Structures are given as C-alpha cells and as structure tokens.
Amino acid sequence: MTGQPERLDHFMARANAAYYAGRDPFADFITSPEISQMFGELLGAWVAVVWGQLGRPAPFVLAEAGPGGGTLMADALRLLRHVAPACHAAAQVHLIETSPRLRACQNAALKAATPNPVNWHDGLASLPQGPLVLLANEFVDALPIRQFVRHGQGWAERFVQAGRFVEQAAVLPPTHPALARPVPDGSVLETCQPALDFVHALAARLQHGRGAALLIDYGYDAPAWGDSLQALRAGRPVDPLRDPGTADLTAHVDFASMAQAAGSVDVWGSVKQGDFLAALGLGARAQQLARAVPAQAQDIRAAARRLAAPEQMGRLFRVLGLSVGVAGLLPGFAQLRAT
Ligand code: SAH
C-alpha cells in the first residue's frame, strides 16, 4: 500500500516525533555541547553576564528549548555554581522538550546541577512570567519545513508518498525573502513557519518580562533557495524520506527570516558561531583546560577547533541573539549594535 501523499512538514513532524521518542540521537549525530564541555561553560558565562545586565533578578527563568541529553544545561549550571553562585541560586530551570524519553535523560543529567526543581514544558506558552534567559542549540533545525518548487510562473509543493517526493500544485504561493529576486525554474524554496512562530512568541515573551535568548543552529543569513533537508543515521547521511522515525531530519535555518519575525525586540546578528565563541573566550578557556589536564591537551585544542574553525562548525553554525531590557551590548556580539 502506498498511502496518501503527505505534506513534507507533516511527514517531518511525524518522523522527528517518532525519532526523538524512540532513539538515542547521540548515536546518530554529535552536537556542540557533546563535543566539549567548553560550549556549555561559555554559554553559562554568557548567562551570568546577561543576568548582571538585567539587574540580577532573583528568581529568573533559565530556559532551554530542545535540550537533548541535558549536557549544555549541566555544563552551564556547573560554571554558574563556581563563578556566579548568586545567579546559580536564582536560576529556575525550565526545559522545553516534547520527548518523554529525552525528558528522563535530562532529569538524570541535571539532578545534582541545581538546588531548584527542574520543570518541563511542551512549548513556550507555559513558561512562568518574569525575566527570562533562554538557550536553544540545534532546536530550530528539527522543526518541520515545507518545500516549494518553481515551475514557470507558478509553484508546486512537495509531498511524500511511498518514500518519494510527489508534487502537487501549491495552494498558496510561498512567501520568502528570496523571492525579492527572480527564482530560477526548478529551484526549491523552503519555509519553516514553526520557527517563525517560535521566534514571534519568544519576542512577545521577552517584551513582557524582559530577558535575552540565544538561538544557535546551522543555516544561512541571506535569502537563499535550495533543498537542505537531510537525515543522519550513525553519523552518515541517509535518504530522509525512507523509514521515517529512524533518522534525525533537519534543514538549514533561515536566520534572516527569524530576525525579521522578532519584530521590535533588540536583535543581535546572526553571527558566525566561531566569532561568537571566540568573543566569549573559547581560546582562553581551551588553554586553561589544556594546562589543567595536559594528557588531554591535544583533544581539548581539537575540540575548540571543531567548534570554531570556519571549515568545521565555526561558519555554517550561526548565533542569533534577542533581548529586551539588557543594559549595554549583548555578550558575544560586541562587534554589533542592536538593530
Ligand atoms: N540541544 C541539544 C539537542 C539537539 S536535538 C544539543 O545541542 O545536543 C533536538 C532537540 O529538540 C531534542 O531534544 C528534541 O527532542 C527537541 N525537539 C525537537 N522538536 C521539538 C519540538 N517541536 N518541541 C520541543 N522539543 C523539540
């Protein structure tokens, strides 16, 4: 049986819900916090500085969207406990995670990391009121996309049927910044409404309670087209349309559109992950760790290069900052002014 054609975003949402509910993502791909503790530590330092710039609110909501194994938050909280104990004590940890399986992993990872209870949410809407500092690494890339294909003067939309793409006439033409210029015939245009909805809601939440957020992901900051849907299994690319639920489906993140969706909050970047981590002191932290554990010095330097070198994760990965009520420049974006 071949089944009905399923719109790509519906297919992707279903595949990823099954994937994150049933599999260990870190058998299939590796993310920055899993590469090195330095990533979460630098974000912990970022949280401490931003908390100071917000006037040291106590309590405040320290949230993460899509926390995976909980490693980033555990590393950030350990750093806070050592260097900013008042911030650590004030942080009420709230995690946005839909997978019950990953919630259990996060619970185990964070048990001893904070004296305060850890809370879970399905989305932003149920976070408590008040000042918010939110982190999200490789969360947006897993949100479901639609793909439109240019044909002549019109558009078709991609659906999935029996493990293959089929096209149907698009009911609505896509709206996308790349459409400011003519799009060549056969081009694929991707849209991700859930990402824009998330940023829109996050910005409204920041307007209401003050705070700042970092969205870190792989993607592009200029209008672009092209099919970026990919699936990884055991570190290798596989056909994203086959065996839904057995591989992680992601797509490049459109940072320019997300910045636009943020509306009137202060928007920072996006900037390259390499520049952002360098500005937060990655080089100094790597040296410090290498001196402390000489036997691992080579691995530590290799991890720092992997996170920040342009030919590795330093350029493709980007960081977008949002803030309201933060005094001065948002850390890591020193080269920018808020737009
Ligand atoms: N941030 C982690 C994990 C990235 S994997 C890291 O850097 O290692 C993507 C994460 O987002 C997983 O925790 C997954 O369960 C979660 N996720 C994916 N789609 C989601 C959604 N729609 N709502 C909430 N969480 C989601």
Short mmCIF file of C-alpha atoms and ligand atoms in Angstrom, two decimals:
data_model
loop_
_atom_site.label_atom_id
_atom_site.label_comp_id
_atom_site.label_asym_id
_atom_site.label_seq_id
_atom_site.Cartn_x
_atom_site.Cartn_y
_atom_site.Cartn_z
CA MET A 1 0.00 0.00 0.00
CA THR A 2 1.39 3.37 -0.99
CA GLY A 3 -0.81 5.66 1.16
CA GLN A 4 -1.90 9.21 0.56
CA PRO A 5 0.65 11.90 -0.26
CA GLU A 6 1.67 13.62 2.99
CA ARG A 7 2.78 17.25 3.00
CA LEU A 8 6.52 17.43 3.77
CA ASP A 9 6.14 19.38 7.03
CA HIS A 10 3.59 16.85 8.29
CA PHE A 11 5.89 13.99 7.32
CA MET A 12 8.89 15.66 9.01
CA ALA A 13 6.94 16.42 12.22
CA ARG A 14 5.76 12.81 12.43
CA ALA A 15 9.20 11.36 11.64
CA ASN A 16 11.01 13.53 14.20
CA ALA A 17 8.43 12.96 16.95
CA ALA A 18 8.92 9.20 16.49
CA TYR A 19 12.68 9.62 16.23
CA TYR A 20 13.13 11.68 19.41
CA ALA A 21 10.64 9.50 21.30
CA GLY A 22 12.33 6.25 20.44
CA ARG A 23 16.03 6.61 19.65
CA ASP A 24 19.22 7.89 21.16
CA PRO A 25 20.02 10.90 18.97
CA PHE A 26 23.64 10.93 20.02
CA ALA A 27 24.20 7.58 18.33
CA ASP A 28 23.39 9.36 15.06
CA PHE A 29 24.87 12.84 15.28
CA ILE A 30 27.02 14.94 17.57
CA THR A 31 26.21 18.46 18.69
CA SER A 32 28.42 21.22 20.11
CA PRO A 33 27.71 20.52 23.81
CA GLU A 34 28.51 16.85 23.23
CA ILE A 35 31.80 17.76 21.53
CA SER A 36 33.13 19.66 24.52
CA GLN A 37 32.16 20.93 27.96
CA MET A 38 33.60 24.29 26.84
CA PHE A 39 30.48 25.03 24.79
CA GLY A 40 28.05 24.83 27.74
CA GLU A 41 30.53 26.57 30.03
CA LEU A 42 30.87 29.55 27.70
CA LEU A 43 27.07 29.76 27.43
CA GLY A 44 26.93 29.60 31.25
CA ALA A 45 29.31 32.57 31.38
CA TRP A 46 27.06 34.34 28.86
CA VAL A 47 24.05 33.71 31.13
CA ALA A 48 25.92 35.13 34.15
CA VAL A 49 26.86 38.34 32.32
CA VAL A 50 23.38 38.84 30.85
CA TRP A 51 21.84 38.23 34.28
CA GLY A 52 24.04 41.04 35.63
CA GLN A 53 22.99 43.29 32.74
CA LEU A 54 19.35 42.58 33.61
CA GLY A 55 19.95 43.84 37.16
CA ARG A 56 20.44 40.43 38.85
CA PRO A 57 16.75 39.45 39.00
CA ALA A 58 16.01 36.73 41.58
CA PRO A 59 14.40 34.44 40.78
CA PHE A 60 14.65 34.31 36.98
CA VAL A 61 13.68 31.68 34.42
CA LEU A 62 16.66 29.90 32.85
CA ALA A 63 15.10 28.03 29.94
CA GLU A 64 16.38 25.77 27.20
CA ALA A 65 14.50 24.65 24.12
CA GLY A 66 15.32 21.16 22.81
CA PRO A 67 17.90 20.27 25.50
CA GLY A 68 18.70 16.79 24.07
CA GLY A 69 20.81 14.94 26.64
CA GLY A 70 20.85 17.90 29.05
CA THR A 71 24.61 18.33 28.64
CA LEU A 72 24.58 22.02 27.70
CA MET A 73 22.47 22.97 30.70
CA ALA A 74 24.51 20.76 33.07
CA ASP A 75 27.78 22.38 31.91
CA ALA A 76 26.28 25.88 32.09
CA LEU A 77 24.95 25.29 35.63
CA ARG A 78 28.29 23.87 36.83
CA LEU A 79 30.03 27.01 35.57
CA LEU A 80 27.44 29.21 37.26
CA ARG A 81 27.80 27.36 40.55
CA HIS A 82 31.55 28.06 40.55
CA VAL A 83 31.76 31.59 39.20
CA ALA A 84 28.33 33.15 39.77
CA PRO A 85 26.71 31.43 42.78
CA ALA A 86 24.02 34.12 43.20
CA CYS A 87 22.95 33.63 39.57
CA HIS A 88 23.04 29.84 40.06
CA ALA A 89 20.78 30.11 43.12
CA ALA A 90 18.35 32.43 41.35
CA ALA A 91 18.02 30.26 38.21
CA GLN A 92 14.73 28.39 37.92
CA VAL A 93 15.40 25.81 35.21
CA HIS A 94 12.61 25.24 32.68
CA LEU A 95 13.10 22.90 29.73
CA ILE A 96 11.04 22.83 26.54
CA GLU A 97 11.07 19.21 25.42
CA THR A 98 8.36 17.04 23.89
CA SER A 99 10.10 13.65 24.05
CA PRO A 100 9.37 11.74 27.31
CA ARG A 101 12.50 9.68 26.71
CA LEU A 102 14.74 12.75 26.48
CA ARG A 103 12.99 14.35 29.47
CA ALA A 104 14.18 11.35 31.50
CA CYS A 105 17.77 11.78 30.22
CA GLN A 106 17.66 15.49 31.09
CA ASN A 107 16.34 14.71 34.55
CA ALA A 108 19.27 12.35 35.15
CA ALA A 109 21.82 14.85 33.80
CA LEU A 110 20.50 17.76 35.88
CA LYS A 111 19.63 16.05 39.15
CA ALA A 112 22.57 17.46 41.07
CA ALA A 113 23.13 20.53 38.91
CA THR A 114 20.71 22.92 40.58
CA PRO A 115 19.19 23.17 44.07
CA ASN A 116 15.88 24.25 42.48
CA PRO A 117 13.32 21.91 40.89
CA VAL A 118 13.64 21.36 37.12
CA ASN A 119 10.42 21.84 35.15
CA TRP A 120 9.38 20.62 31.69
CA HIS A 121 7.11 22.23 29.09
CA ASP A 122 5.76 21.33 25.66
CA GLY A 123 6.30 24.88 24.40
CA LEU A 124 6.99 28.49 25.35
CA ALA A 125 3.42 29.32 26.34
CA SER A 126 3.52 27.67 29.77
CA LEU A 127 6.84 29.18 30.96
CA PRO A 128 6.31 31.21 34.13
CA GLN A 129 6.24 35.01 33.97
CA GLY A 130 9.21 37.23 34.77
CA PRO A 131 12.74 37.73 33.48
CA LEU A 132 13.82 35.00 31.07
CA VAL A 133 17.17 33.82 29.74
CA LEU A 134 16.69 31.16 27.06
CA LEU A 135 19.18 29.00 25.19
CA ALA A 136 18.49 26.79 22.17
CA ASN A 137 21.12 24.79 20.31
CA GLU A 138 20.07 22.77 17.26
CA PHE A 139 16.40 23.10 18.20
CA VAL A 140 15.12 25.09 15.23
CA ASP A 141 16.75 22.85 12.59
CA ALA A 142 14.49 19.99 13.68
CA LEU A 143 11.27 21.98 13.19
CA PRO A 144 9.22 20.91 10.16
CA ILE A 145 9.72 22.67 6.83
CA ARG A 146 7.69 22.92 3.64
CA GLN A 147 9.33 22.86 0.22
CA PHE A 148 8.06 24.61 -2.91
CA VAL A 149 9.40 24.06 -6.42
CA ARG A 150 9.38 26.80 -9.06
CA HIS A 151 7.76 25.80 -12.36
CA GLY A 152 7.37 28.55 -14.95
CA GLN A 153 5.42 31.35 -13.30
CA GLY A 154 3.95 29.09 -10.62
CA TRP A 155 4.83 26.82 -7.74
CA ALA A 156 4.30 23.19 -6.81
CA GLU A 157 4.58 21.87 -3.28
CA ARG A 158 6.43 18.72 -2.29
CA PHE A 159 4.56 15.88 -0.63
CA VAL A 160 5.91 12.47 0.42
CA GLN A 161 4.41 9.24 -0.84
CA ALA A 162 5.90 5.76 -0.54
CA GLY A 163 9.35 7.12 0.31
CA ARG A 164 9.48 9.57 -2.60
CA PHE A 165 8.63 13.16 -3.35
CA VAL A 166 5.50 13.85 -5.36
CA GLU A 167 4.47 17.36 -6.35
CA GLN A 168 1.07 18.97 -6.14
CA ALA A 169 0.06 22.41 -7.36
CA ALA A 170 0.73 24.81 -4.49
CA VAL A 171 -2.44 26.12 -2.92
CA LEU A 172 -0.66 29.24 -1.66
CA PRO A 173 2.46 30.78 -3.18
CA PRO A 174 5.35 30.75 -0.68
CA THR A 175 6.32 33.99 0.98
CA HIS A 176 10.06 34.22 1.42
CA PRO A 177 12.76 36.93 1.34
CA ALA A 178 14.50 35.07 -1.52
CA LEU A 179 11.53 35.99 -3.71
CA ALA A 180 12.73 39.59 -3.89
CA ARG A 181 14.75 38.40 -6.87
CA PRO A 182 13.65 36.10 -9.71
CA VAL A 183 13.97 32.44 -8.77
CA PRO A 184 15.30 30.12 -11.48
CA ASP A 185 13.00 27.40 -12.78
CA GLY A 186 13.25 24.18 -10.76
CA SER A 187 14.53 25.98 -7.64
CA VAL A 188 13.42 24.65 -4.25
CA LEU A 189 12.31 27.18 -1.68
CA GLU A 190 11.97 26.17 1.97
CA THR A 191 9.75 27.75 4.60
CA CYS A 192 9.55 26.94 8.31
CA GLN A 193 6.51 28.57 9.87
CA PRO A 194 7.03 26.85 13.27
CA ALA A 195 10.45 28.56 13.55
CA LEU A 196 8.90 31.96 12.83
CA ASP A 197 6.05 31.28 15.25
CA PHE A 198 8.56 30.28 17.93
CA VAL A 199 10.62 33.47 17.48
CA HIS A 200 7.49 35.61 17.38
CA ALA A 201 6.21 34.10 20.66
CA LEU A 202 9.68 34.33 22.24
CA ALA A 203 9.94 38.02 21.34
CA ALA A 204 6.49 38.69 22.82
CA ARG A 205 7.52 36.84 25.97
CA LEU A 206 10.72 38.93 26.25
CA GLN A 207 8.75 42.16 25.72
CA HIS A 208 6.54 41.15 28.59
CA GLY A 209 9.07 40.00 31.17
CA ARG A 210 12.50 41.24 29.91
CA GLY A 211 15.43 38.97 29.22
CA ALA A 212 17.50 37.51 26.40
CA ALA A 213 17.68 34.47 24.17
CA LEU A 214 20.28 32.75 22.00
CA LEU A 215 19.28 30.63 19.03
CA ILE A 216 22.23 28.61 17.73
CA ASP A 217 21.95 26.47 14.65
CA TYR A 218 23.30 25.69 11.23
CA GLY A 219 21.94 27.75 8.39
CA TYR A 220 22.20 30.97 6.42
CA ASP A 221 21.64 34.66 6.97
CA ALA A 222 20.97 35.79 3.41
CA PRO A 223 17.95 34.94 1.28
CA ALA A 224 18.66 31.55 -0.25
CA TRP A 225 17.00 28.68 -2.04
CA GLY A 226 17.87 25.00 -2.35
CA ASP A 227 16.85 21.68 -0.83
CA SER A 228 18.61 21.41 2.56
CA LEU A 229 16.56 18.58 4.07
CA GLN A 230 18.89 15.93 5.46
CA ALA A 231 18.85 12.80 7.58
CA LEU A 232 21.71 11.36 9.60
CA ARG A 233 21.96 7.83 10.91
CA ALA A 234 25.08 6.70 12.78
CA GLY A 235 26.82 9.85 11.56
CA ARG A 236 26.09 9.14 7.86
CA PRO A 237 23.64 10.87 5.52
CA VAL A 238 20.72 8.64 4.56
CA ASP A 239 17.61 9.14 2.41
CA PRO A 240 15.37 11.46 4.50
CA LEU A 241 12.16 10.04 3.03
CA ARG A 242 12.80 6.37 3.87
CA ASP A 243 12.00 4.69 7.18
CA PRO A 244 10.61 7.76 8.99
CA GLY A 245 11.46 7.79 12.70
CA THR A 246 14.81 6.01 12.30
CA ALA A 247 16.91 9.08 11.45
CA ASP A 248 17.05 12.68 12.58
CA LEU A 249 15.58 15.03 9.94
CA THR A 250 16.89 18.59 9.86
CA ALA A 251 17.06 21.52 7.48
CA HIS A 252 19.12 24.69 7.27
CA VAL A 253 17.80 27.51 9.42
CA ASP A 254 16.82 30.80 7.78
CA PHE A 255 18.23 33.34 10.24
CA ALA A 256 17.21 36.43 8.26
CA SER A 257 13.55 35.42 8.40
CA MET A 258 13.80 34.63 12.12
CA ALA A 259 15.39 38.03 12.82
CA GLN A 260 12.51 39.63 10.96
CA ALA A 261 9.94 37.62 12.93
CA ALA A 262 11.42 39.00 16.17
CA GLY A 263 9.80 42.37 15.43
CA SER A 264 10.73 45.20 17.76
CA VAL A 265 12.92 43.48 20.38
CA ASP A 266 16.71 44.08 20.16
CA VAL A 267 18.06 41.66 17.55
CA TRP A 268 21.76 40.70 17.52
CA GLY A 269 23.31 39.04 14.47
CA SER A 270 23.15 36.44 13.37
CA VAL A 271 26.92 35.99 13.68
CA LYS A 272 29.11 33.00 12.96
CA GLN A 273 29.46 30.53 15.83
CA GLY A 274 33.28 30.77 15.54
CA ASP A 275 33.23 34.54 16.08
CA PHE A 276 30.69 34.27 18.89
CA LEU A 277 32.65 31.64 20.83
CA ALA A 278 35.94 33.50 20.28
CA ALA A 279 34.36 36.67 21.69
CA LEU A 280 33.22 34.70 24.76
CA GLY A 281 36.77 33.46 25.39
CA LEU A 282 36.94 29.99 23.82
CA GLY A 283 40.69 30.31 23.20
CA ALA A 284 41.47 31.23 26.80
CA ARG A 285 39.19 28.50 28.21
CA ALA A 286 40.82 25.87 25.97
CA GLN A 287 44.30 26.93 27.14
CA GLN A 288 43.24 26.88 30.77
CA LEU A 289 41.77 23.36 30.46
CA ALA A 290 44.77 22.10 28.49
CA ARG A 291 47.12 23.33 31.22
CA ALA A 292 44.96 21.72 33.91
CA VAL A 293 44.81 18.33 32.13
CA PRO A 294 47.99 18.08 30.00
CA ALA A 295 47.22 14.48 28.97
CA GLN A 296 44.12 15.75 27.16
CA ALA A 297 45.59 18.97 25.80
CA GLN A 298 45.50 17.80 22.18
CA ASP A 299 41.87 16.67 22.41
CA ILE A 300 40.88 19.95 24.03
CA ARG A 301 42.51 22.00 21.30
CA ALA A 302 40.96 19.77 18.62
CA ALA A 303 37.51 20.26 20.18
CA ALA A 304 37.97 24.04 20.24
CA ARG A 305 38.92 23.95 16.55
CA ARG A 306 35.93 21.77 15.73
CA LEU A 307 33.55 24.23 17.37
CA ALA A 308 35.06 27.39 15.94
CA ALA A 309 37.18 26.80 12.81
CA PRO A 310 35.44 28.10 9.67
CA GLU A 311 35.87 24.83 7.77
CA GLN A 312 34.32 22.90 10.67
CA MET A 313 31.37 24.29 12.71
CA GLY A 314 32.57 27.88 13.02
CA ARG A 315 31.00 29.30 9.87
CA LEU A 316 27.98 27.15 8.98
CA PHE A 317 26.68 27.42 12.53
CA ARG A 318 25.31 30.83 13.44
CA VAL A 319 24.05 32.57 16.56
CA LEU A 320 21.07 34.92 16.76
CA GLY A 321 20.51 36.97 19.92
CA LEU A 322 17.27 38.61 21.08
CA SER A 323 17.00 40.88 24.10
CA VAL A 324 14.79 43.30 25.96
CA GLY A 325 15.97 45.39 28.92
CA VAL A 326 19.60 44.22 28.82
CA ALA A 327 21.94 47.12 29.68
CA GLY A 328 24.72 47.54 27.11
CA LEU A 329 25.81 45.17 24.37
CA LEU A 330 24.76 41.54 24.40
CA PRO A 331 27.93 39.47 25.17
CA GLY A 332 29.40 37.70 22.14
CA PHE A 333 28.01 40.30 19.74
CA ALA A 334 30.44 43.07 20.72
CA GLN A 335 31.11 43.88 17.09
CA LEU A 336 27.43 44.69 16.52
CA ARG A 337 24.90 47.22 17.66
CA ALA A 338 21.33 46.12 18.27
CA THR A 339 19.18 46.59 15.16
N1 SAH B 1 20.20 20.93 22.10
C1 SAH B 1 20.67 19.56 22.14
C2 SAH B 1 19.85 18.57 21.32
C3 SAH B 1 19.51 18.91 19.90
S1 SAH B 1 18.46 17.64 19.20
C4 SAH B 1 22.14 19.54 21.78
O1 SAH B 1 22.65 20.53 21.33
O2 SAH B 1 22.77 18.49 21.97
C5 SAH B 1 16.89 18.47 19.12
C6 SAH B 1 16.17 18.58 20.44
O3 SAH B 1 14.95 19.30 20.23
C7 SAH B 1 15.77 17.28 21.09
O4 SAH B 1 15.83 17.44 22.48
C8 SAH B 1 14.31 17.11 20.61
O5 SAH B 1 13.54 16.22 21.38
C9 SAH B 1 13.84 18.53 20.71
N2 SAH B 1 12.69 18.86 19.87
C10 SAH B 1 12.57 18.65 18.55
N3 SAH B 1 11.38 19.14 18.09
C11 SAH B 1 10.76 19.69 19.16
C12 SAH B 1 9.54 20.37 19.36
N4 SAH B 1 8.71 20.58 18.34
N5 SAH B 1 9.23 20.82 20.60
C13 SAH B 1 10.07 20.61 21.65
N6 SAH B 1 11.26 19.98 21.52
C14 SAH B 1 11.60 19.52 20.30
#
